[in-house]
Coordinates of N, CA and C in Angstrom, one line a residue:
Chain A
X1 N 76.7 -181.0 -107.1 CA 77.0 -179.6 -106.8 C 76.2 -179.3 -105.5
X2 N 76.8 -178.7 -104.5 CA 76.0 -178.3 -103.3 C 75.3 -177.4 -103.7
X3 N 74.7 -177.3 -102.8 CA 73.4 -176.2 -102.7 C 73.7 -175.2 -102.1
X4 N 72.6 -174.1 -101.2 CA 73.0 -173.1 -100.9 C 73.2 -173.9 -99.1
X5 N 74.3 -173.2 -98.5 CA 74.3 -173.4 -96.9 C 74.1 -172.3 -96.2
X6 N 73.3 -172.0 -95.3 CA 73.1 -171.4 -94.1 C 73.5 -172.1 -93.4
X7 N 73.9 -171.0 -91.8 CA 74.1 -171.3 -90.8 C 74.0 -169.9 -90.0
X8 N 73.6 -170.2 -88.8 CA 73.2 -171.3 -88.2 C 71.9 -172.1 -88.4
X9 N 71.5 -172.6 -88.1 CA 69.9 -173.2 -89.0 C 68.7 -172.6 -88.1
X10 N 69.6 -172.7 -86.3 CA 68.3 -172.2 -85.6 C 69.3 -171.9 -84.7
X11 N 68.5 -170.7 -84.0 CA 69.0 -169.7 -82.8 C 68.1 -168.7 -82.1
X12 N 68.8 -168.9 -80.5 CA 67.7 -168.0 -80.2 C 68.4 -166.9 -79.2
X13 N 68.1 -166.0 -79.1 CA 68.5 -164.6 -79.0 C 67.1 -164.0 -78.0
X14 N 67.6 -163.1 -77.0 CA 66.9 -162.2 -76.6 C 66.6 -160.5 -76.9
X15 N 66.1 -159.9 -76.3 CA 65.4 -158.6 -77.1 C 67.1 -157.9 -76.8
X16 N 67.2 -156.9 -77.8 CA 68.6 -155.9 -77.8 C 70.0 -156.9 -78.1
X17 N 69.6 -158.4 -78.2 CA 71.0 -158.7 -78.5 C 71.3 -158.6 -80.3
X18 N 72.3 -159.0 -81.0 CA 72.2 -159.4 -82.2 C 72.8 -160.2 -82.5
X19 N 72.6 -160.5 -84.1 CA 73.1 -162.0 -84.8 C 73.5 -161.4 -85.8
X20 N 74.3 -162.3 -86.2 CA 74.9 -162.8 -87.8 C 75.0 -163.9 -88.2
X21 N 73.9 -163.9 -89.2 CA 73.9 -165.3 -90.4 C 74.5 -165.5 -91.5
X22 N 75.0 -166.6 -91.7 CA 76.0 -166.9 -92.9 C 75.5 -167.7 -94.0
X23 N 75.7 -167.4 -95.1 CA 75.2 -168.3 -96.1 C 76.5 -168.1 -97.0
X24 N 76.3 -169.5 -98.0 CA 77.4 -169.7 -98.9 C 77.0 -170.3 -100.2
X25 N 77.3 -169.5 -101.2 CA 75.8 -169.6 -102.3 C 77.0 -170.5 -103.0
X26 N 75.9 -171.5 -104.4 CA 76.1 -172.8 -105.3 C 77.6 -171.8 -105.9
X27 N 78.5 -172.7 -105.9 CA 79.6 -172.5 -106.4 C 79.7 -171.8 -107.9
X28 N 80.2 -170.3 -107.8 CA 79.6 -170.3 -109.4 C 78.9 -169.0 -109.3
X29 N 77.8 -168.8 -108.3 CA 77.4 -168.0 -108.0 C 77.3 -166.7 -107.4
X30 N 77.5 -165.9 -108.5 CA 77.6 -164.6 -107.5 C 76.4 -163.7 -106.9
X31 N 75.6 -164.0 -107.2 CA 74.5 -163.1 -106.9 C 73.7 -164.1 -105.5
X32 N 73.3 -163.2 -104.6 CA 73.1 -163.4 -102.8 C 71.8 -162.5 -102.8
X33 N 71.1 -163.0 -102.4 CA 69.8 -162.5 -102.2 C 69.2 -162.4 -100.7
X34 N 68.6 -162.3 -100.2 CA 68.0 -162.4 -98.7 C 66.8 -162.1 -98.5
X35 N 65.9 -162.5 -97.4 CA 64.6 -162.7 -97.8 C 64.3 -163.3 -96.1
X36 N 63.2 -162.2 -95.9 CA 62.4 -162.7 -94.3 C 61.2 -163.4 -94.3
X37 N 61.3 -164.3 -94.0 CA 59.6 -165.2 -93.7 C 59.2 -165.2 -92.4
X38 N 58.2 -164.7 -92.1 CA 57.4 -164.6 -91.7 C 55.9 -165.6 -91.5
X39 N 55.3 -166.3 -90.3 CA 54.0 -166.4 -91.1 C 52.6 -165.6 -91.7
X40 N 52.6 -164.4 -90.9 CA 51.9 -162.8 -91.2 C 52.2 -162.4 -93.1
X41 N 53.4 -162.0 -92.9 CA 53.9 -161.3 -94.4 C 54.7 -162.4 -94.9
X42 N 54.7 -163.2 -95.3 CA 55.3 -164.4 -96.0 C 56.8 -163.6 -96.0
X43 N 57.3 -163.7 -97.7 CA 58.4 -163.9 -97.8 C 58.6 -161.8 -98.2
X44 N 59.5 -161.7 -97.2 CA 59.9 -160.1 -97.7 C 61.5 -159.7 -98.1
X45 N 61.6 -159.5 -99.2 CA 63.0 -159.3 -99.6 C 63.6 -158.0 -99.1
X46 N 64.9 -158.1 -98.4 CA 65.8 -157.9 -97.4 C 66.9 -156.9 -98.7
X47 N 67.8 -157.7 -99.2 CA 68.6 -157.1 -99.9 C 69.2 -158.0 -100.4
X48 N 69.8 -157.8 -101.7 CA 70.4 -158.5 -103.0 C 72.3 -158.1 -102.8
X49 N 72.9 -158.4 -103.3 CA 74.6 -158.4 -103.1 C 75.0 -159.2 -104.3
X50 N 75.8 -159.0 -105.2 CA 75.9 -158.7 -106.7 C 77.9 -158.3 -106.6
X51 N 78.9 -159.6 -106.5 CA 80.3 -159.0 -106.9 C 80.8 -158.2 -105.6
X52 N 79.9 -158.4 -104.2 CA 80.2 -157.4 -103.2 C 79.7 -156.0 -102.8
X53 N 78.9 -155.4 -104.1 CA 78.0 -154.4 -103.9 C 76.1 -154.7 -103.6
X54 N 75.7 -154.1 -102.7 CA 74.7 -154.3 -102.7 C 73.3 -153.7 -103.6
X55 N 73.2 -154.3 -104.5 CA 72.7 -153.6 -105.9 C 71.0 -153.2 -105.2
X56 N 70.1 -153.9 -104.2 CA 69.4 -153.5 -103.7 C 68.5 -153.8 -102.0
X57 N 67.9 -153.0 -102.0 CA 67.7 -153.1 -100.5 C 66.5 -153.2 -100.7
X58 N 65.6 -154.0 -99.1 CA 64.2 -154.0 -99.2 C 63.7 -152.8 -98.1
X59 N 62.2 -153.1 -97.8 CA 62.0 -151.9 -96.9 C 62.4 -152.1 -95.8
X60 N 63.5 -152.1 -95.2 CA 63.5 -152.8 -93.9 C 64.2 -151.7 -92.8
X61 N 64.2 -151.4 -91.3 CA 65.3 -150.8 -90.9 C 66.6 -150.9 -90.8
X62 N 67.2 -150.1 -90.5 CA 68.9 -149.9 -90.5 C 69.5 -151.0 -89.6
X63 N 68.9 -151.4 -88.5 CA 69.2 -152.6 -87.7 C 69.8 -153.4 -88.8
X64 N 68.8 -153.6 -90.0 CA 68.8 -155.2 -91.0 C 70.4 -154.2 -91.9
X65 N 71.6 -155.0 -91.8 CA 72.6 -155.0 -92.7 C 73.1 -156.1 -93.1
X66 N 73.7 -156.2 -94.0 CA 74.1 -157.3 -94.9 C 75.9 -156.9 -95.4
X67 N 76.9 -158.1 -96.1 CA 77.8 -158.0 -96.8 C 78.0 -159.3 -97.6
X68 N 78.9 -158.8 -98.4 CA 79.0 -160.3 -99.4 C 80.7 -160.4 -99.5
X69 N 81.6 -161.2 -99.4 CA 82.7 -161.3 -99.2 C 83.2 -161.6 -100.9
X70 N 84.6 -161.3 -101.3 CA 84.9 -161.9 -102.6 C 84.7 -163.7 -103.1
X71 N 84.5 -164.3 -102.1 CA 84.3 -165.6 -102.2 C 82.9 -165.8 -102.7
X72 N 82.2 -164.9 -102.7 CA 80.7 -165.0 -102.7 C 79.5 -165.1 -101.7
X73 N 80.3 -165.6 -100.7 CA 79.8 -166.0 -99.5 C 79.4 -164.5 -98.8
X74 N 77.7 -164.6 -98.3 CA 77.1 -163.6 -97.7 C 76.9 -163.4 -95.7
X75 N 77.2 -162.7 -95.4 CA 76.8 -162.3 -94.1 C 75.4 -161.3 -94.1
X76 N 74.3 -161.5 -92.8 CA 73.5 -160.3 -93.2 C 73.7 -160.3 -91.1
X77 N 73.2 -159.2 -90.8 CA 73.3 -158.8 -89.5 C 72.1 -158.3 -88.9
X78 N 71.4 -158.0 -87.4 CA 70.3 -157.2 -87.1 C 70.6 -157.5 -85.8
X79 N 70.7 -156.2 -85.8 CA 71.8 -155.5 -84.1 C 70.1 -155.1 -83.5
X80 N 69.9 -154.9 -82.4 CA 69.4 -154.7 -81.2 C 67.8 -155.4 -81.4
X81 N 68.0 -156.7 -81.4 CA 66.7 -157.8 -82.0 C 65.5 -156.5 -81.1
X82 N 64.6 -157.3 -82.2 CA 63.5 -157.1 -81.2 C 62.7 -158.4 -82.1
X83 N 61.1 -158.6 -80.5 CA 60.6 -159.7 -80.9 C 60.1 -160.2 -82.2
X84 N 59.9 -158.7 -82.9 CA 59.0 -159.2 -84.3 C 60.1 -159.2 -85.8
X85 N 61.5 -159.7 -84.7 CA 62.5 -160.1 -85.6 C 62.8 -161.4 -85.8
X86 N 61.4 -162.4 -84.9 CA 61.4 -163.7 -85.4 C 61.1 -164.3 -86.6
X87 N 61.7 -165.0 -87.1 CA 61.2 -165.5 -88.4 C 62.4 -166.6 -89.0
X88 N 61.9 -167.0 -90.4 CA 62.7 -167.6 -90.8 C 63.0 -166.8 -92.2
X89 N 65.3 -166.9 -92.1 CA 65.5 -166.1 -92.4 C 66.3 -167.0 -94.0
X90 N 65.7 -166.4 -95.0 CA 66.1 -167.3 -96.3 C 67.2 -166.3 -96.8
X91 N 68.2 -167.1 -97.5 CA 69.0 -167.0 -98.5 C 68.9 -167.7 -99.6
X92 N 69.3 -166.6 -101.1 CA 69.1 -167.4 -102.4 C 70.4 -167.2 -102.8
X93 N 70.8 -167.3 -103.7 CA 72.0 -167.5 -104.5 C 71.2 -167.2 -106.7
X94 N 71.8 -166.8 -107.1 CA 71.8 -166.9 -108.5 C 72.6 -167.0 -109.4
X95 N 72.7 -167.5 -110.9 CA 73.7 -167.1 -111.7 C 74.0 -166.0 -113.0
X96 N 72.5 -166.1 -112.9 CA 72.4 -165.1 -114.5 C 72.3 -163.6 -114.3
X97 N 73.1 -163.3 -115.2 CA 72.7 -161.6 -115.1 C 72.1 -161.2 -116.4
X98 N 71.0 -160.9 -116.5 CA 70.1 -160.9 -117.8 C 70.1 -159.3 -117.9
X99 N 71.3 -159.0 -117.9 CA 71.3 -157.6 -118.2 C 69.9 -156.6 -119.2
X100 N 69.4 -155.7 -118.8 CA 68.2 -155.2 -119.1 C 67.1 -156.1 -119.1
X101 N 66.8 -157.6 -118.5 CA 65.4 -158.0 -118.6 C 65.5 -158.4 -117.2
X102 N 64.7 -158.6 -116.7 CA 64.1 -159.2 -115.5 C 64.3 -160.7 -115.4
X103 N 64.2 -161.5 -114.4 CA 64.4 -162.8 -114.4 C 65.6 -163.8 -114.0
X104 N 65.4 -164.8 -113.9 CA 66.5 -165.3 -113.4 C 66.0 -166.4 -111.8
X105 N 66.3 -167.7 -111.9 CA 65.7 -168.5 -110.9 C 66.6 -168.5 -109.6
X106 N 65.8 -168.2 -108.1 CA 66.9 -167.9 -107.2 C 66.9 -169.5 -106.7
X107 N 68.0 -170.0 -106.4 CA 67.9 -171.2 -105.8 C 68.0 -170.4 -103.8
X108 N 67.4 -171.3 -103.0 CA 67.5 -171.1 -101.7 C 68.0 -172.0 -101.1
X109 N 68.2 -171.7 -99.9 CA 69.1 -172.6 -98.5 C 67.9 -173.3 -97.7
X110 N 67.7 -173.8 -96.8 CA 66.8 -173.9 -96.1 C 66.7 -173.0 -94.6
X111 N 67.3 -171.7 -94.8 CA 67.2 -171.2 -94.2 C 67.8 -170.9 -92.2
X112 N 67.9 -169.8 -91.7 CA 68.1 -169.6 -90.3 C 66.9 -169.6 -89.7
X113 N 66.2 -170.3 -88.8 CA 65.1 -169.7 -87.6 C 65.6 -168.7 -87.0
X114 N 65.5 -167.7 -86.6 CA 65.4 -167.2 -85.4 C 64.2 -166.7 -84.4
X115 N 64.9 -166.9 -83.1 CA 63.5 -166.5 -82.6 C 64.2 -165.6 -81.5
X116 N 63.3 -164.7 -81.2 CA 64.1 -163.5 -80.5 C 63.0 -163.5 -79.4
X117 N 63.8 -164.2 -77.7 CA 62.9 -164.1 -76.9 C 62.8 -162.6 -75.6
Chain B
X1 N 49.9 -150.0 -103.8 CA 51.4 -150.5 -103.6 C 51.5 -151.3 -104.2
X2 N 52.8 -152.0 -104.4 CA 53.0 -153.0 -105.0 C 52.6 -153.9 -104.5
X3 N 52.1 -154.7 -104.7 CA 51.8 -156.1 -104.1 C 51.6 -157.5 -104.9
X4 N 51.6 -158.7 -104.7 CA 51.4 -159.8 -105.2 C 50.5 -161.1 -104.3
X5 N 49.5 -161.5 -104.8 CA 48.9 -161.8 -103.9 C 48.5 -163.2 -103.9
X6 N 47.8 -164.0 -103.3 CA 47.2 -165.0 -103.8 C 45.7 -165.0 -103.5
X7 N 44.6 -165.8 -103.7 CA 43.2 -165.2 -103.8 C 43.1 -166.3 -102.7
X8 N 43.2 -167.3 -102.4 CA 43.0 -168.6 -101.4 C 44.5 -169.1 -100.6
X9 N 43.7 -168.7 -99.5 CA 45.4 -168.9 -98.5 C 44.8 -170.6 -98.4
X10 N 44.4 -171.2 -98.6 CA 44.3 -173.0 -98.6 C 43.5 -173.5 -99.9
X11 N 44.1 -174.5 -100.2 CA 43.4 -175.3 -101.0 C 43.7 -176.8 -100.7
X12 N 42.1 -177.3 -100.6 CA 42.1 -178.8 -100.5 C 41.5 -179.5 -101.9
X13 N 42.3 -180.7 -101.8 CA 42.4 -181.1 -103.3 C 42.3 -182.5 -103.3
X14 N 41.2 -183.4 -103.9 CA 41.4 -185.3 -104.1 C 42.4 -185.6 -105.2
X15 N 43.4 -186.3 -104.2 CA 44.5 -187.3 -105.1 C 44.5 -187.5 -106.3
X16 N 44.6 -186.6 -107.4 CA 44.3 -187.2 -108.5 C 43.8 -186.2 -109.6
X17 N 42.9 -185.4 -108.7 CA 42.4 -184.5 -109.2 C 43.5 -183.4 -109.6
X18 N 42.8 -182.2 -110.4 CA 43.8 -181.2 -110.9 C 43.5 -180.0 -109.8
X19 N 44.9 -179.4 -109.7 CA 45.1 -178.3 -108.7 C 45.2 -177.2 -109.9
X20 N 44.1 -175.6 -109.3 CA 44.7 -174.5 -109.4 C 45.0 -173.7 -108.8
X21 N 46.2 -172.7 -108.6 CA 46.2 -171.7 -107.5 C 46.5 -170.8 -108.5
X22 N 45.9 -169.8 -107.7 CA 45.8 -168.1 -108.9 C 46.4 -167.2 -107.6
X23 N 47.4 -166.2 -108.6 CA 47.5 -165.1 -108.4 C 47.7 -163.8 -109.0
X24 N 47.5 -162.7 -108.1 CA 47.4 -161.4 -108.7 C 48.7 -160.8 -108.3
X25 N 48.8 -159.9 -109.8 CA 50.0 -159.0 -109.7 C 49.5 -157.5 -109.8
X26 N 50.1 -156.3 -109.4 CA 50.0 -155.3 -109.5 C 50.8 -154.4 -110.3
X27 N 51.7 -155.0 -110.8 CA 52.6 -154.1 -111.5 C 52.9 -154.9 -112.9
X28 N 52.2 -153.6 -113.8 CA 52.1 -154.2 -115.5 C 53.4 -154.1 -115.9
X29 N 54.7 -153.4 -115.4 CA 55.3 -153.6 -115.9 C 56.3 -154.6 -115.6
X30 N 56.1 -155.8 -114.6 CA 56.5 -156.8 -114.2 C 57.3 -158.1 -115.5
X31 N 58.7 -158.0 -115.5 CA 58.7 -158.7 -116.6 C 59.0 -160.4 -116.8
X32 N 58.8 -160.7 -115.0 CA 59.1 -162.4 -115.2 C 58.3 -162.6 -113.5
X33 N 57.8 -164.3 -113.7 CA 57.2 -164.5 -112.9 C 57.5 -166.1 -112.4
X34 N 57.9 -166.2 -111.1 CA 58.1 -167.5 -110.9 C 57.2 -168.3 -109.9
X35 N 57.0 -169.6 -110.3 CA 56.3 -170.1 -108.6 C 57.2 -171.4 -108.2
X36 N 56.9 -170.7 -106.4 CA 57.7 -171.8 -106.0 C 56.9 -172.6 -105.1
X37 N 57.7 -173.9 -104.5 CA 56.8 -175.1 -103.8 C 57.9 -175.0 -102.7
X38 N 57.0 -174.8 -101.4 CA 57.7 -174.8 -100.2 C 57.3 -175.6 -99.0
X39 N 58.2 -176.9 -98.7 CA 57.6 -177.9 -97.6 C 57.7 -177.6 -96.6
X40 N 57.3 -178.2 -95.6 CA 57.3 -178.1 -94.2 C 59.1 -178.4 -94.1
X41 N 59.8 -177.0 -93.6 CA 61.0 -177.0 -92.7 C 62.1 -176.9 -94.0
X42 N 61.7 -176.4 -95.0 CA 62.7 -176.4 -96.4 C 62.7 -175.0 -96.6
X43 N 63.5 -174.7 -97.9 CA 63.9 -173.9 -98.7 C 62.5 -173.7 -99.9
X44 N 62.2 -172.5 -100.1 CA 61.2 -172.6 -101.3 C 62.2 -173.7 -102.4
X45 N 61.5 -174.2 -103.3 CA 61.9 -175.0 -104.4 C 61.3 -174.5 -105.9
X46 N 62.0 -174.1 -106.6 CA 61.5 -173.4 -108.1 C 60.5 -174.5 -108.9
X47 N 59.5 -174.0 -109.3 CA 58.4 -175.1 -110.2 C 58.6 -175.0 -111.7
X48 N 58.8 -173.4 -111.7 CA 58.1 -173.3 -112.9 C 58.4 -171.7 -113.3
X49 N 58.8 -170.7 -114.3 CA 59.2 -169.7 -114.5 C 58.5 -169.2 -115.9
X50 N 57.8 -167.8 -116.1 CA 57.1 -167.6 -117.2 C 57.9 -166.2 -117.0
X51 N 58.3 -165.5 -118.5 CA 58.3 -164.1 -118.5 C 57.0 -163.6 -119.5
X52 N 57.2 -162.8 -119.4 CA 55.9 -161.9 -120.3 C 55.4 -161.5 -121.2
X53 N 56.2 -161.9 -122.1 CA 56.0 -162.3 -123.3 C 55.7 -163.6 -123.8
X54 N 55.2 -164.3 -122.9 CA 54.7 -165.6 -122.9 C 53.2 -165.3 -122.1
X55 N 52.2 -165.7 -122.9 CA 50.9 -166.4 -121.7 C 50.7 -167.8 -121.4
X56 N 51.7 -168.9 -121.8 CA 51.4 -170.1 -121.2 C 52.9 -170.8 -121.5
X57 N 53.5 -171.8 -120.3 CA 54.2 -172.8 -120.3 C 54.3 -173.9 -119.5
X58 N 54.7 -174.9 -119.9 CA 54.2 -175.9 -119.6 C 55.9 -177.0 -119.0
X59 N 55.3 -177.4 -117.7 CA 56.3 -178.6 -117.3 C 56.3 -179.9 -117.4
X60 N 56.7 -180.4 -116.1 CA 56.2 -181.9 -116.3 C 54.9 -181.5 -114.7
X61 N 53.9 -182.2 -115.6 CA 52.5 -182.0 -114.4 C 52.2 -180.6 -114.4
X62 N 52.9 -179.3 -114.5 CA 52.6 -178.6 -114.4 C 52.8 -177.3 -115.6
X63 N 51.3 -176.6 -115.3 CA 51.4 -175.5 -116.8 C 51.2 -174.1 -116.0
X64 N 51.6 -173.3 -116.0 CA 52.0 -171.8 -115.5 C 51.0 -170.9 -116.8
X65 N 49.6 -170.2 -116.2 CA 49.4 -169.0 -117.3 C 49.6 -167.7 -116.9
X66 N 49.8 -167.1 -117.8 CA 50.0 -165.8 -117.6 C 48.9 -164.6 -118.2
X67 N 48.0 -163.9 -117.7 CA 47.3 -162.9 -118.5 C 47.5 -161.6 -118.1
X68 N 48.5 -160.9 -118.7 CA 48.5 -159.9 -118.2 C 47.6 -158.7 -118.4
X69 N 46.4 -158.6 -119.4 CA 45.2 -157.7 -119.3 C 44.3 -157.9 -117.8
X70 N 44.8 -158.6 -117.4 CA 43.9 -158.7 -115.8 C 44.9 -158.8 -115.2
X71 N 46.4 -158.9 -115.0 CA 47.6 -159.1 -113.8 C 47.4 -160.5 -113.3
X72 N 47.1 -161.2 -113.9 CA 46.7 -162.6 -113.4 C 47.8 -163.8 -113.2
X73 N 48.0 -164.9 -112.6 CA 49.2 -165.5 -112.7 C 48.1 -166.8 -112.2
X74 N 48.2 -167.9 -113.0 CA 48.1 -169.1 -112.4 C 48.8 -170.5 -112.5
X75 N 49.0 -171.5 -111.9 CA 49.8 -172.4 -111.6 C 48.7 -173.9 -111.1
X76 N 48.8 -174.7 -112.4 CA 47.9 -175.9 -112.8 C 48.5 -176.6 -112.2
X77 N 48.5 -178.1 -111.5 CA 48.9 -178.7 -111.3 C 47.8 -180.1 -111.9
X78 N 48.7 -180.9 -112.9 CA 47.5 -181.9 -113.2 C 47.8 -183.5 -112.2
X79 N 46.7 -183.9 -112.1 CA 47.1 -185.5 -111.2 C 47.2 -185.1 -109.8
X80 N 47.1 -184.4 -109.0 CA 47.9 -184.1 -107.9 C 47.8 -185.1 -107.1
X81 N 49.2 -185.1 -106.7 CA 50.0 -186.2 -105.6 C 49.9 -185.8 -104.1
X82 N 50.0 -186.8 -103.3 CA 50.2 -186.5 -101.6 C 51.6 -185.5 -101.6
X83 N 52.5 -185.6 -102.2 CA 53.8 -185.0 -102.8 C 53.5 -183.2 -102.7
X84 N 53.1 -183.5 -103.5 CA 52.5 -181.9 -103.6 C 52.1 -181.1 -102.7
X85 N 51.6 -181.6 -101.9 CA 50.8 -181.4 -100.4 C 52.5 -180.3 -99.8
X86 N 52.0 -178.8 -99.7 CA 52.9 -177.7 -99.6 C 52.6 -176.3 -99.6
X87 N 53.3 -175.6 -99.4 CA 52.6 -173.9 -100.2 C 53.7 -173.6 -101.3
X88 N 52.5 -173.0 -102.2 CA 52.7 -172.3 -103.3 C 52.8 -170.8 -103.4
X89 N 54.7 -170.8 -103.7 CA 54.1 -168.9 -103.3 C 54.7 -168.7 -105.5
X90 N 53.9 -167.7 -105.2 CA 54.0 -166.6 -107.0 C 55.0 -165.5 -107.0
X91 N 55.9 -165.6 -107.2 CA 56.9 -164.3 -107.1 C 57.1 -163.3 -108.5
X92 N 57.3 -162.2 -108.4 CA 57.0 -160.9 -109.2 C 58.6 -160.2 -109.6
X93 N 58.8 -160.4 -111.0 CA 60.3 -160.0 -111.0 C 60.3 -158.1 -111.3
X94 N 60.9 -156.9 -110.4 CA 60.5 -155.7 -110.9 C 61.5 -155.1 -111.2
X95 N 62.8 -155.9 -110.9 CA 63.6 -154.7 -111.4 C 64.9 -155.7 -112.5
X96 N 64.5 -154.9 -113.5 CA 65.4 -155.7 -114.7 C 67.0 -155.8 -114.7
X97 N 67.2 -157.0 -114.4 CA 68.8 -157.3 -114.0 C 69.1 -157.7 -113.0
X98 N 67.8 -157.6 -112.1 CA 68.5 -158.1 -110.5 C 67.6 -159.2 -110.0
X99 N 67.9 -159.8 -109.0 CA 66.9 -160.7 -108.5 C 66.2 -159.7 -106.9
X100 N 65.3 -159.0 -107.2 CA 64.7 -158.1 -106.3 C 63.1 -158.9 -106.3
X101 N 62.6 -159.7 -106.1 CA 61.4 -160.4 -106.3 C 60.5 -159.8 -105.2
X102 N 59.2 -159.6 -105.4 CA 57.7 -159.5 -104.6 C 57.4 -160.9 -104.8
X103 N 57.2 -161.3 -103.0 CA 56.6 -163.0 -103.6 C 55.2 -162.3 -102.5
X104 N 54.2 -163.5 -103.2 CA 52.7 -163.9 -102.8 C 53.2 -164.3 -101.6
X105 N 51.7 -164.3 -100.4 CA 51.7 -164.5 -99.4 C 51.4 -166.2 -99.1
X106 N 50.8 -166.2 -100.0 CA 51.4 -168.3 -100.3 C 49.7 -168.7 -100.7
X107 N 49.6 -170.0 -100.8 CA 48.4 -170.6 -100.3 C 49.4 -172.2 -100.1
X108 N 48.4 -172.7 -99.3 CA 48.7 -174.3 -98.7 C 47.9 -175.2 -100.2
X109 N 48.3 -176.0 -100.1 CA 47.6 -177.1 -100.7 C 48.0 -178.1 -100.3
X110 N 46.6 -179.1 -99.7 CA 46.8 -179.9 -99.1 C 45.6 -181.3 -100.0
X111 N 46.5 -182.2 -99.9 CA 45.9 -183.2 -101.2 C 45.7 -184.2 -100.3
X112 N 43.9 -184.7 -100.0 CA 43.4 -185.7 -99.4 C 43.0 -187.0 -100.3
X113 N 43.6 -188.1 -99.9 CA 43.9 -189.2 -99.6 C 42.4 -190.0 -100.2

């Protein structure tokens, strides 16, 4: 069974331009997660996408948007970079919906670099 | 705020010996907790998963405790291997039904030879 794929793996961008990264979660899976690393703030959750709706968002600015397509497969976007939008940028995937409890193991991609010069 | 932490951003550790990494949670009503093992240029990798109604489980080499009268979270590693050699982040499940996780800010563990 494949795993999660990102792409692009690495890119580099200057200040005001933007990107879009692709990920394509374990077959099966609907639930798309997103997640910024950092070495400062480690890992900061971005936003979740759940069947095409986005069930939640992190603290992030309106630059940071996301979609998830019927296929399951996720797009996330950040229009007018700026530098401290370098990082590496994780995607998870999941299966279970443990309706009213918490939990559930995210599998991840190995991620997009970006570096925004 | 919410937060999830870890108490040692490095740990150095002899081949063999047992690894612990501890961390702290802030939110009691947190109902699942995972740790993950993340190498140089990878994807975190899942270890180990407790919810909270559990204070202890156990893998292969590895036992996950949970105390929640202190928000405490730790992650044993017995025998440790050059393998191992990675960061360990602790992630905090908060909202029931989703995957919305607080992860720790990591620690290294690095296993000398």
């Amino acid at each position: 069974k494949a795993g999660v794929t990102q792409t692009p793996r690495y890119l580099i961008k200057t200040r005001g331009q933007q990107v879009t990264l692709s990920c394509s979660p374990i077959s099966g899976h609907r639930s798309v997660s997103w997640y910024q690393q950092t070495p400062g703030q480690g890992l900061q959750f971005l936003f979740e996408y759940f069947s095409e709706t986005q069930r939640n968002k992190g603290n992030f600015p309106g630059r940071f948007s996301g979609r998830q397509f019927s296929n399951s497969r996720s797009e996330m976007n950040v229009s007018t970079l700026e530098l401290g939008d370098s990082a590496l940028y994780l995607c998870a995937s999941s299966s279970l919906i443990t309706s009213g409890r918490a939990g559930g193991e995210l599998f991840f991609g190995e991620g997009s670099r970006l570096t925004v010069l | 705020g919410e937060s999830v932490g870890l108490h040692l951003p490095t740990l150095s550790v002899q081949e063999g010996d047992n690894s612990i990494i501890n961390c702290a949670y802030s939110n009691s009503a947190s109902d699942y907790f995972i740790w993950y093992k993340q190498e140089s240029g990878k994807g975190p990798q899942f270890i180990i998963d407790i919810r909270s109604n559990m204070d202890k489980r156990q893998g292969q080499r590895v036992t996950v405790l949970l105390n929640k009268t202190v928000k405490h979270l730790s992650l044993q590693i017995a025998a440790t291997q050059p393998g191992d050699s990675a960061v360990y982040f602790c992630a905090e499940n908060m909202s029931s039904g989703t995957y919305k996780y607080i992860f720790g800010t990591g620690t290294r563990l690095k296993v000398l030879a």
